[in-house]
Short mmCIF file of C-alpha atoms in Angstrom, two decimals:
data_model
loop_
_atom_site.label_atom_id
_atom_site.label_comp_id
_atom_site.label_asym_id
_atom_site.label_seq_id
_atom_site.Cartn_x
_atom_site.Cartn_y
_atom_site.Cartn_z
CA MET A 1 82.95 20.37 -31.41
CA ASN A 2 82.49 23.86 -33.16
CA ASP A 3 79.86 25.61 -30.48
CA SER A 4 78.76 29.09 -31.42
CA ARG A 5 76.64 29.17 -28.06
CA PRO A 6 77.82 32.24 -25.69
CA VAL A 7 79.53 31.58 -22.86
CA VAL A 8 77.08 32.63 -19.94
CA VAL A 9 79.89 31.77 -16.82
CA HIS A 10 83.46 32.31 -17.14
CA MET A 11 85.83 31.74 -14.25
CA GLU A 12 89.25 32.86 -14.98
CA ASP A 13 92.42 31.71 -12.89
CA ILE A 14 90.31 30.97 -9.60
CA CYS A 15 92.11 30.21 -6.56
CA LYS A 16 90.84 29.58 -3.03
CA ARG A 17 92.91 27.84 0.23
CA PHE A 18 91.29 26.76 3.47
CA GLY A 19 94.19 26.66 6.00
CA ALA A 20 96.86 23.80 4.24
CA VAL A 21 94.49 23.00 1.76
CA GLN A 22 94.73 24.04 -1.30
CA ALA A 23 91.14 23.46 -2.82
CA ASN A 24 91.13 25.37 -5.85
CA ASN A 25 94.54 26.19 -8.00
CA HIS A 26 94.34 28.84 -10.93
CA ILE A 27 90.76 26.90 -12.17
CA SER A 28 89.22 28.15 -15.33
CA LEU A 29 85.99 27.29 -16.74
CA SER A 30 83.61 28.60 -19.33
CA VAL A 31 79.86 27.89 -19.68
CA ARG A 32 78.11 27.68 -22.65
CA GLN A 33 74.09 28.94 -22.64
CA GLY A 34 71.72 26.28 -22.88
CA THR A 35 74.17 23.42 -22.20
CA VAL A 36 74.29 20.41 -18.85
CA HIS A 37 78.28 21.08 -18.06
CA ALA A 38 79.45 18.67 -15.96
CA ILE A 39 82.22 18.81 -13.14
CA VAL A 40 84.19 15.64 -12.28
CA GLY A 41 86.79 14.58 -10.03
CA GLU A 42 87.70 12.81 -7.28
CA ASN A 43 86.60 13.38 -3.72
CA GLY A 44 87.95 16.86 -2.55
CA ALA A 45 89.20 17.67 -5.98
CA GLY A 46 87.60 21.08 -5.39
CA LYS A 47 84.35 20.85 -7.44
CA THR A 48 82.01 21.93 -4.55
CA THR A 49 84.14 24.42 -3.85
CA LEU A 50 84.63 26.08 -7.54
CA MET A 51 80.65 25.99 -7.20
CA ASN A 52 80.37 28.00 -3.82
CA ILE A 53 82.53 30.83 -5.28
CA LEU A 54 80.29 30.81 -7.95
CA TYR A 55 77.14 30.90 -5.97
CA GLY A 56 78.66 33.43 -3.64
CA VAL A 57 78.76 31.54 -0.34
CA PHE A 58 82.88 32.86 -0.14
CA PRO A 59 84.89 34.69 -2.68
CA PRO A 60 87.88 33.63 -4.30
CA ASP A 61 91.63 34.59 -2.80
CA SER A 62 92.07 35.85 -6.25
CA GLY A 63 90.66 35.27 -9.95
CA THR A 64 87.67 36.80 -11.67
CA VAL A 65 84.24 35.42 -12.58
CA THR A 66 81.75 37.08 -15.60
CA LEU A 67 78.35 36.06 -15.93
CA TYR A 68 76.78 36.84 -19.28
CA GLY A 69 80.10 38.88 -20.19
CA GLN A 70 79.53 41.15 -17.08
CA PRO A 71 81.78 40.87 -14.33
CA VAL A 72 80.52 39.74 -10.53
CA ARG A 73 81.82 39.24 -7.15
CA PHE A 74 78.71 37.93 -5.47
CA ARG A 75 78.54 38.76 -1.50
CA SER A 76 75.87 36.44 -0.43
CA PRO A 77 74.02 33.28 -2.59
CA ALA A 78 70.95 36.39 -2.21
CA GLU A 79 73.22 38.16 -4.34
CA ALA A 80 74.15 35.43 -6.98
CA LEU A 81 70.19 34.32 -6.81
CA GLN A 82 69.23 38.02 -7.58
CA ALA A 83 71.51 37.62 -10.87
CA GLY A 84 69.75 34.15 -11.55
CA VAL A 85 72.36 31.95 -10.23
CA GLY A 86 70.71 29.12 -8.07
CA MET A 87 72.23 26.33 -6.50
CA VAL A 88 71.07 23.58 -4.96
CA SER A 89 73.83 21.65 -2.72
CA GLN A 90 74.38 18.29 -1.50
CA HIS A 91 72.65 18.80 1.85
CA TYR A 92 69.15 20.54 2.24
CA ALA A 93 69.26 23.80 3.71
CA LEU A 94 65.16 23.60 5.13
CA ILE A 95 63.61 24.71 8.29
CA PRO A 96 62.49 21.13 9.84
CA ARG A 97 59.88 22.97 11.79
CA LEU A 98 58.00 25.32 9.00
CA SER A 99 55.77 23.15 6.63
CA VAL A 100 57.18 22.17 3.32
CA LEU A 101 55.11 25.26 1.47
CA GLU A 102 56.80 27.86 3.94
CA ASN A 103 59.64 26.67 3.52
CA LEU A 104 59.33 26.92 -0.56
CA MET A 105 58.49 30.25 0.09
CA LEU A 106 60.96 31.19 2.58
CA GLY A 107 63.04 33.60 0.56
CA GLY A 108 60.55 32.86 -2.37
CA GLU A 109 61.35 36.43 -4.10
CA GLY A 110 61.10 36.70 -8.32
CA ALA A 111 63.33 38.77 -10.06
CA SER A 112 61.73 42.12 -8.42
CA PHE A 113 62.49 40.55 -4.99
CA ALA A 114 58.55 41.01 -4.80
CA PRO A 115 56.71 38.27 -2.17
CA LEU A 116 55.52 35.69 -4.31
CA PRO A 117 51.43 35.20 -3.10
CA ARG A 118 50.86 31.44 -1.26
CA ALA A 119 48.40 30.23 -3.95
CA GLN A 120 51.04 31.22 -6.53
CA VAL A 121 53.70 29.16 -4.88
CA LEU A 122 51.35 26.40 -4.70
CA ALA A 123 50.16 25.88 -7.91
CA ARG A 124 53.78 26.13 -9.32
CA ALA A 125 54.90 23.74 -6.35
CA GLN A 126 52.39 21.18 -7.21
CA GLU A 127 52.89 21.43 -10.83
CA LEU A 128 56.82 20.84 -10.59
CA ALA A 129 56.55 17.90 -8.11
CA ARG A 130 54.52 15.84 -10.57
CA VAL A 131 57.46 16.17 -12.84
CA ILE A 132 60.03 15.55 -10.29
CA GLY A 133 58.19 12.48 -8.71
CA LEU A 134 57.53 14.14 -5.49
CA GLN A 135 54.87 13.52 -3.45
CA ALA A 136 54.44 15.88 -0.11
CA ASP A 137 51.95 16.96 2.16
CA TRP A 138 52.62 20.60 1.76
CA ASP A 139 51.42 22.06 4.99
CA ALA A 140 53.57 18.65 7.23
CA PRO A 141 56.78 19.73 8.82
CA ALA A 142 59.65 19.71 6.65
CA GLY A 143 61.36 17.47 8.89
CA THR A 144 59.23 14.76 8.24
CA LEU A 145 60.30 14.39 4.97
CA SER A 146 62.72 11.47 4.06
CA VAL A 147 66.07 12.53 2.68
CA SER A 148 64.90 12.01 -0.73
CA GLN A 149 61.83 14.31 -0.14
CA GLN A 150 63.75 17.03 1.46
CA GLN A 151 66.68 16.96 -1.80
CA LYS A 152 63.87 17.14 -3.98
CA VAL A 153 62.08 20.23 -2.00
CA GLU A 154 65.18 21.81 -2.80
CA ILE A 155 65.16 21.29 -6.21
CA LEU A 156 61.42 22.81 -6.04
CA LYS A 157 63.04 26.02 -4.23
CA LEU A 158 65.45 26.80 -7.13
CA LEU A 159 62.71 26.04 -9.56
CA LEU A 160 60.37 28.86 -8.16
CA ARG A 161 63.30 31.45 -8.34
CA ASP A 162 63.62 31.15 -11.87
CA ALA A 163 67.24 31.03 -11.74
CA ARG A 164 69.02 31.13 -15.17
CA VAL A 165 72.19 29.43 -14.22
CA LEU A 166 71.47 26.25 -12.47
CA ILE A 167 74.13 24.55 -10.26
CA PHE A 168 73.28 20.86 -8.74
CA ASP A 169 75.98 19.62 -6.81
CA GLU A 170 75.58 15.33 -6.62
CA PRO A 171 71.91 15.99 -7.17
CA THR A 172 70.47 12.63 -7.44
CA ALA A 173 72.80 10.81 -4.73
CA VAL A 174 69.58 9.68 -2.57
CA LEU A 175 66.98 9.65 -5.62
CA PRO A 176 65.58 6.18 -7.08
CA PRO A 177 66.51 5.64 -10.57
CA ALA A 178 63.07 6.33 -12.14
CA ASP A 179 63.01 10.05 -9.62
CA ALA A 180 66.70 10.08 -11.27
CA GLU A 181 65.48 9.75 -14.91
CA SER A 182 62.53 12.94 -14.33
CA PHE A 183 65.04 15.11 -12.73
CA PHE A 184 67.26 14.67 -15.94
CA ALA A 185 64.50 15.39 -18.16
CA LEU A 186 63.54 18.30 -16.36
CA LEU A 187 67.26 19.38 -16.68
CA HIS A 188 66.51 19.12 -20.51
CA ARG A 189 63.47 21.10 -20.83
CA PHE A 190 65.85 23.61 -19.08
CA THR A 191 68.46 23.89 -21.44
CA GLU A 192 65.88 24.07 -24.30
CA GLU A 193 64.86 27.14 -22.68
CA GLY A 194 67.79 28.51 -22.86
CA ARG A 195 68.87 28.10 -19.20
CA THR A 196 72.39 26.71 -18.33
CA VAL A 197 73.18 23.88 -16.03
CA LEU A 198 76.34 23.02 -14.04
CA LEU A 199 76.38 19.42 -12.96
CA VAL A 200 78.44 17.99 -10.00
CA THR A 201 78.40 14.25 -10.16
CA HIS A 202 80.27 11.21 -9.37
CA LYS A 203 78.23 9.09 -11.44
CA LEU A 204 79.72 9.29 -15.01
CA GLN A 205 77.41 7.77 -17.00
CA GLU A 206 74.99 10.54 -16.12
CA VAL A 207 77.85 12.47 -17.61
CA LEU A 208 77.73 10.28 -20.57
CA ALA A 209 73.90 10.38 -20.68
CA HIS A 210 72.71 13.73 -20.11
CA ALA A 211 76.11 16.19 -20.72
CA ASP A 212 77.20 18.24 -23.48
CA GLU A 213 80.68 19.18 -21.84
CA VAL A 214 82.48 17.82 -18.75
CA THR A 215 85.75 19.60 -16.82
CA VAL A 216 87.85 17.25 -14.88
CA LEU A 217 89.04 18.34 -11.44
CA ARG A 218 92.24 16.57 -9.98
CA ALA A 219 93.45 18.07 -6.64
CA GLY A 220 92.57 21.40 -7.56
CA GLU A 221 93.15 21.91 -10.78
CA VAL A 222 91.55 21.21 -14.08
CA VAL A 223 93.07 18.32 -15.87
CA ALA A 224 90.96 18.57 -19.09
CA THR A 225 87.86 20.33 -20.64
CA MET A 226 86.09 18.62 -23.66
CA PRO A 227 82.51 17.81 -25.65
CA VAL A 228 80.95 15.05 -24.52
CA ARG A 229 78.86 14.67 -27.76
CA GLU A 230 79.59 16.52 -31.45
CA SER A 231 75.97 17.75 -31.17
CA PRO A 232 72.70 17.25 -28.95
CA GLY A 233 71.01 14.57 -28.81
CA ALA A 234 74.29 12.54 -30.51
CA PRO A 235 75.72 9.57 -28.95
CA PRO A 236 78.59 10.47 -26.41
CA GLN A 237 82.06 10.62 -28.32
CA ILE A 238 83.72 9.34 -25.17
CA ASP A 239 83.50 6.63 -22.71
CA ALA A 240 83.15 6.37 -18.68
CA ARG A 241 87.13 4.73 -18.54
CA THR A 242 88.32 7.46 -20.51
CA LEU A 243 86.77 10.14 -17.93
CA ALA A 244 87.89 7.40 -14.59
CA ARG A 245 91.49 7.96 -16.22
CA LEU A 246 91.47 11.35 -16.02
CA ILE A 247 90.06 11.66 -12.90
CA VAL A 248 93.01 9.56 -11.28
CA GLY A 249 95.89 10.58 -13.01
CA GLU A 250 98.07 8.12 -14.65
CA GLY A 251 99.55 6.47 -11.20
CA GLY A 252 96.26 6.06 -10.32
CA VAL A 253 94.07 2.72 -9.96
CA LEU A 254 90.31 2.68 -11.66
CA PRO A 255 88.22 0.86 -9.50
CA GLU A 256 86.17 -1.88 -11.09
CA GLU A 257 83.17 -3.43 -10.92
CA GLU A 258 83.17 -6.56 -9.08
CA LEU A 259 80.76 -8.74 -7.24
CA LEU A 260 80.89 -9.12 -3.29
CA LEU A 261 79.06 -11.80 -2.33
CA GLY A 262 79.43 -13.56 1.28
CA LYS A 263 78.19 -16.48 3.37
CA ARG A 264 76.23 -17.02 6.64
CA LEU A 265 78.79 -17.63 9.19
CA ASP A 266 76.16 -18.85 11.76
CA ASP A 267 72.49 -20.69 11.59
CA LYS A 268 71.43 -18.23 14.12
CA PRO A 269 70.39 -14.90 13.24
CA ARG A 270 71.97 -11.86 14.25
CA LEU A 271 68.99 -9.52 13.80
CA ARG A 272 65.41 -10.93 13.69
CA VAL A 273 62.66 -8.83 12.75
CA GLU A 274 59.16 -9.61 13.53
CA GLY A 275 55.61 -8.14 12.56
CA LEU A 276 56.92 -4.70 12.60
CA THR A 277 54.57 -1.58 12.42
CA VAL A 278 55.80 2.07 12.67
CA PRO A 279 53.22 4.38 11.95
CA PRO A 280 54.24 6.67 8.84
CA ILE A 281 56.95 9.73 10.66
CA ARG A 282 59.44 10.34 7.47
CA SER A 283 57.51 8.69 4.40
CA ARG A 284 53.99 8.68 3.24
CA ALA A 285 53.83 4.36 4.11
CA GLY A 286 55.44 3.71 7.49
CA LEU A 287 55.87 0.05 7.94
CA LYS A 288 53.68 -2.38 8.25
CA GLU A 289 54.02 -6.35 9.53
CA VAL A 290 57.42 -6.43 8.17
CA SER A 291 59.66 -9.74 9.05
CA PHE A 292 63.00 -10.64 8.14
CA GLU A 293 66.50 -12.01 9.41
CA VAL A 294 69.76 -11.33 8.96
CA TYR A 295 72.85 -13.43 9.56
CA PRO A 296 76.80 -13.06 10.78
CA GLY A 297 78.55 -13.18 7.71
CA GLU A 298 75.83 -11.31 4.96
CA VAL A 299 74.79 -8.33 4.20
CA PHE A 300 71.04 -7.94 3.66
CA GLY A 301 70.17 -4.93 1.36
CA ILE A 302 66.84 -3.28 1.24
CA ALA A 303 65.13 -1.65 -2.31
CA GLY A 304 62.23 0.64 -2.63
CA VAL A 305 60.72 3.72 -4.16
CA ASP A 306 61.60 6.74 -2.16
CA GLY A 307 58.91 6.84 1.16
CA SER A 308 58.30 3.12 1.34
CA GLY A 309 59.08 3.17 4.83
CA GLN A 310 62.95 2.99 4.42
CA ALA A 311 63.07 5.88 6.98
CA GLU A 312 61.10 4.24 10.07
CA LEU A 313 63.09 0.50 9.48
CA ILE A 314 65.76 2.60 10.00
CA ASP A 315 64.64 4.66 12.90
CA ALA A 316 63.10 1.26 14.76
CA LEU A 317 66.56 -0.80 14.35
CA VAL A 318 68.49 1.79 16.00
CA GLY A 319 66.05 2.85 18.29
CA LEU A 320 65.16 6.76 17.22
CA VAL A 321 61.38 5.40 17.56
CA SER A 322 59.84 2.42 19.19
CA PRO A 323 57.38 0.43 16.87
CA ALA A 324 53.15 0.41 17.10
CA ARG A 325 54.17 -3.25 17.01
CA GLY A 326 56.28 -6.44 16.40
CA ARG A 327 59.39 -7.25 17.91
CA ILE A 328 63.59 -6.73 17.06
CA TRP A 329 66.11 -9.57 18.46
CA LEU A 330 69.53 -8.62 18.55
CA ASN A 331 71.42 -12.00 19.28
CA GLY A 332 68.43 -13.53 20.37
CA GLU A 333 67.77 -10.55 23.13
CA ASP A 334 64.72 -8.61 22.71
CA ILE A 335 65.74 -4.64 21.72
CA THR A 336 62.50 -3.18 20.96
CA HIS A 337 62.44 -0.55 23.11
CA ALA A 338 66.03 -0.45 24.22
CA LEU A 339 67.55 3.27 24.16
CA PRO A 340 70.47 4.05 20.87
CA SER A 341 73.24 3.99 23.60
CA VAL A 342 72.11 0.47 24.79
CA ARG A 343 72.19 -0.80 21.25
CA LEU A 344 75.68 0.75 20.85
CA ARG A 345 76.98 -0.62 23.87
CA LYS A 346 75.56 -3.92 22.30
CA GLY A 347 77.50 -3.47 18.70
CA VAL A 348 75.00 -1.93 16.83
CA ARG A 349 76.66 0.95 14.25
CA TYR A 350 74.67 3.33 12.16
CA ILE A 351 75.69 4.97 8.93
CA ALA A 352 73.24 7.57 8.77
CA GLU A 353 71.67 8.31 5.24
CA ASP A 354 72.00 12.08 6.29
CA ARG A 355 75.46 12.83 7.99
CA HIS A 356 74.88 16.61 8.67
CA LEU A 357 71.53 15.85 9.96
CA ARG A 358 72.58 12.35 12.32
CA GLY A 359 75.96 11.98 11.30
CA ALA A 360 78.21 14.37 12.53
CA ILE A 361 78.52 17.76 13.73
CA LEU A 362 80.15 20.59 11.62
CA GLY A 363 81.71 22.52 13.94
CA TRP A 364 83.49 20.06 15.71
CA SER A 365 86.77 18.81 14.88
CA VAL A 366 87.45 15.72 12.60
CA ALA A 367 89.08 13.43 15.72
CA GLU A 368 85.89 14.86 18.11
CA ASN A 369 82.94 13.85 15.29
CA SER A 370 85.15 10.41 14.60
CA ALA A 371 84.73 9.88 18.06
CA LEU A 372 80.84 10.88 18.19
CA GLY A 373 78.26 8.09 19.52
CA LEU A 374 81.38 6.06 21.00
CA HIS A 375 82.58 8.19 23.44
CA ARG A 376 80.66 6.01 26.32
CA GLN A 377 82.39 2.69 25.36
CA GLY A 378 85.68 3.35 27.15
CA GLY A 379 88.28 3.95 24.67
CA PHE A 380 88.06 7.70 24.79
CA GLY A 381 88.38 7.75 28.65
CA SER A 382 85.83 8.19 31.14
CA ALA A 383 82.42 10.16 30.82
CA LEU A 384 83.32 12.71 32.71
CA SER A 385 87.22 12.69 31.01
CA LEU A 386 87.68 12.38 27.24
CA SER A 387 90.95 12.06 26.07
CA PHE A 388 91.46 14.05 22.97
CA ALA A 389 94.48 12.44 22.47
CA ARG A 390 92.70 9.21 21.92
CA MET A 391 89.98 10.67 19.83
CA LYS A 392 93.03 11.96 17.36
CA GLU A 393 94.27 8.73 17.59
CA PHE A 394 91.38 7.09 16.84
CA ALA A 395 90.30 9.62 13.84
CA GLN A 396 94.11 9.40 12.48
CA ARG A 397 93.58 5.55 11.86
CA ILE A 398 90.52 6.28 9.87
CA ILE A 399 92.08 9.11 7.89
CA ALA A 400 94.99 6.69 7.01
CA ARG A 401 92.40 3.60 6.12
CA PHE A 402 89.85 5.38 4.10
CA ALA A 403 92.35 7.49 2.56
CA VAL A 404 90.39 10.88 3.85
CA ARG A 405 91.82 14.00 2.77
CA ALA A 406 92.35 16.42 5.73
CA PRO A 407 94.31 18.55 6.67
CA SER A 408 94.37 17.10 10.33
CA ALA A 409 92.48 15.65 12.85
CA ASP A 410 92.03 18.61 14.71
CA ALA A 411 90.60 19.96 11.20
CA PRO A 412 87.12 21.65 11.94
CA PHE A 413 84.58 19.05 10.35
CA SER A 414 83.25 21.85 7.98
CA ALA A 415 86.65 21.78 6.38
CA LEU A 416 85.99 18.34 4.93
CA SER A 417 84.75 17.99 1.20
CA GLY A 418 81.30 16.16 1.40
CA GLY A 419 82.76 12.80 0.26
CA ASN A 420 85.59 13.07 2.43
CA GLN A 421 83.26 13.98 5.46
CA GLN A 422 81.25 10.24 4.72
CA LYS A 423 84.58 8.59 5.25
CA ILE A 424 84.93 9.43 8.56
CA VAL A 425 81.53 8.86 9.20
CA VAL A 426 81.44 5.02 7.52
CA GLY A 427 85.47 4.60 9.27
CA ARG A 428 83.58 5.29 12.74
CA ALA A 429 81.19 2.60 11.99
CA LEU A 430 83.67 0.21 10.66
CA MET A 431 86.70 0.77 12.31
CA ASP A 432 86.22 -1.73 14.77
CA THR A 433 83.91 -5.04 13.83
CA PRO A 434 80.15 -4.23 14.72
CA ALA A 435 77.70 -7.10 15.63
CA LEU A 436 75.34 -5.15 13.25
CA LEU A 437 75.66 -2.31 10.61
CA ILE A 438 72.60 -0.37 9.59
CA ALA A 439 74.01 1.52 6.87
CA GLY A 440 71.85 4.04 5.41
CA GLN A 441 72.93 5.40 1.64
CA PRO A 442 76.59 4.66 2.60
CA THR A 443 78.31 5.76 -0.11
CA ARG A 444 76.14 8.96 -0.93
CA GLY A 445 78.46 11.54 -2.15
CA LEU A 446 81.29 9.32 -2.88
CA ASP A 447 83.83 9.06 -5.91
CA ALA A 448 83.90 5.51 -7.33
CA ALA A 449 87.32 4.70 -6.00
CA SER A 450 86.00 5.44 -2.65
CA THR A 451 82.66 3.64 -3.23
CA ARG A 452 84.40 0.16 -3.69
CA ALA A 453 86.91 1.13 -0.58
CA VAL A 454 83.36 1.96 1.19
CA HIS A 455 82.04 -1.82 -0.01
CA HIS A 456 84.99 -3.80 0.73
CA ALA A 457 85.13 -2.64 3.94
CA ILE A 458 81.40 -3.67 4.49
CA ARG A 459 82.28 -6.69 2.99
CA GLU A 460 85.70 -7.55 5.63
CA ALA A 461 83.20 -6.49 8.62
CA CYS A 462 80.72 -9.35 7.58
CA ARG A 463 84.11 -11.98 7.04
CA GLN A 464 84.76 -11.02 10.37
CA GLY A 465 81.53 -12.03 11.73
CA ALA A 466 79.53 -8.67 11.59
CA ALA A 467 75.98 -8.70 10.39
CA ALA A 468 75.05 -6.12 7.91
CA LEU A 469 72.16 -3.97 6.68
CA VAL A 470 71.89 -1.74 3.85
CA VAL A 471 69.58 0.75 2.63
CA SER A 472 69.76 2.39 -1.02
CA PHE A 473 68.28 3.76 -3.87
CA ASP A 474 71.10 2.39 -6.14
CA LEU A 475 70.48 -0.99 -7.82
CA ASP A 476 73.79 -1.63 -8.67
CA GLU A 477 75.14 -1.02 -5.16
CA LEU A 478 72.66 -3.31 -3.37
CA LEU A 479 72.99 -6.08 -6.28
CA THR A 480 76.75 -5.65 -6.25
CA LEU A 481 76.99 -5.69 -2.50
CA CYS A 482 74.45 -7.73 -1.39
CA ASP A 483 73.49 -11.23 -0.86
CA ARG A 484 69.86 -10.87 -0.40
CA VAL A 485 68.08 -7.73 -1.26
CA GLY A 486 64.67 -7.22 0.56
CA VAL A 487 62.11 -5.22 -1.30
CA LEU A 488 59.80 -2.82 0.46
CA PHE A 489 56.73 -1.18 -1.10
CA ASP A 490 54.32 1.33 0.31
CA GLY A 491 55.62 -0.26 3.83
CA LYS A 492 55.42 -3.80 3.21
CA LEU A 493 58.08 -6.45 2.39
CA VAL A 494 56.63 -7.74 -0.55
CA ASP A 495 60.00 -9.95 -1.08
CA ILE A 496 63.04 -11.19 -0.90
CA VAL A 497 65.29 -11.70 -3.49
CA GLU A 498 68.48 -13.81 -3.98
CA GLY A 499 70.27 -16.23 -5.91
CA GLU A 500 69.49 -16.27 -9.54
CA ARG A 501 66.58 -13.93 -8.97
CA ARG A 502 68.93 -11.02 -7.92
CA ARG A 503 68.26 -9.14 -11.22
CA ARG A 504 67.79 -5.32 -11.80
CA GLU A 505 64.26 -6.08 -13.50
CA GLU A 506 62.69 -8.06 -11.39
CA ILE A 507 63.49 -5.98 -8.23
CA GLY A 508 62.63 -2.51 -9.75
CA ALA A 509 59.18 -4.51 -10.98
CA LEU A 510 58.48 -5.20 -7.42
CA MET A 511 59.83 -1.71 -6.33
CA VAL A 512 56.67 0.00 -8.04
CA GLY A 513 54.08 -2.97 -6.91
CA ALA A 514 54.44 -4.10 -10.72
CA VAL A 515 54.40 -7.22 -9.94
CA LYS A 516 53.51 -9.55 -6.26
CA GLY A 517 56.59 -11.21 -4.33
CA GLY A 518 56.59 -14.45 -3.19
CA GLY A 519 59.69 -15.15 -1.10
CA ALA A 520 58.99 -12.75 1.83
#
């Protein structure tokens, strides 16, 4: 492709090391104006590190960055933003107690860094919210939003600042398909306006559908940079398998799509939910008279557009909220109002939909995070005297089983890439077969191979007698992994789809209320 558009971002010979880990090793990257430039690679390949250098989160050990032909060395994200470079990370940076609008205004300065009027911010936010599908009470505390809504607010923060170079790190990881399409429509509008987009993603179909160029990283190095299509709007000239082969290398194993269906191991339900009603807390809908059962050996999926009550369902099942009405039984025992610690003792395990908010403590070591929540179970010593050696041994087992790239079990959890952090959180829940697994977005931020490994681990736990409930916005994940899929719409379980009815089109229609269910 003979592209005459000027290079906006050029990174030359970038190196960055964290302890024993060489995150970026002599990386060079050029991004042209008005394009979507994708950056792909396995978990731990150095993608986010490279973008954090461009955004001023930390400096490179060596190498140079130029912006519009001028050398730059940002000492902070604020300096990068002032120069027109903005980034939306995988995890939100909202202040939970401030309102949505206050979070949008926080640090909300234009190019001159003059304060933006409240009415102006609100008007623009409402306009952009309609485009990306965000429905929110602007005066509500940001902490009451779902994970997907919080990410959308982060996107709004960036758009409000009129950045010309936009970095998105896994922006659709927790977006339902319809919202993801709206998001990409917005990206293309930006490029038509002359803005430039850098897109870090594990979803290769997104690259093929929306990127102009792609750079592949492996083990901290660039292995390929190539055009995705000959010209804007043209069909892709590469395929997903070609990209996957570049990502894993010649000796790597390509993950294959497969249907992972199981079977019930017992006619007695492991989890029984009856008439569960929870007022809206982290979504606009809450739960309304929801009833279903999950049996040993099966994976039960929950589908629905964002804000349909998934967050309240998870909170009620793990004991973080008490329902207004209804009952929850585990192995025939009423646990409706049992504390989370009691549920843990009874074998309930939880993969949090937001690992930073609920699944880990970033400043603690990998070993300590591996034992987090399980420290009262007895395997790590007494409550008054925990054994770090035992925690470390447990962490090393997780690292080996889930192929976690970590300097050591002693390393800070924050030193791991997002995908490797997720593997620790998943491994913690699945190393010993749980009675009941509650998984919220379990493969968030994982590459294709790691996603398959997590799916197989969930399946294996169910074959060993566990029951699993998986909440995901990814319909392909639910259809691949789950035996039955319950569909939430406006807080109600409108149908339970199984067998030949497990079709994307039918579930999609149920999710938006286009058809009425008949199987719930």
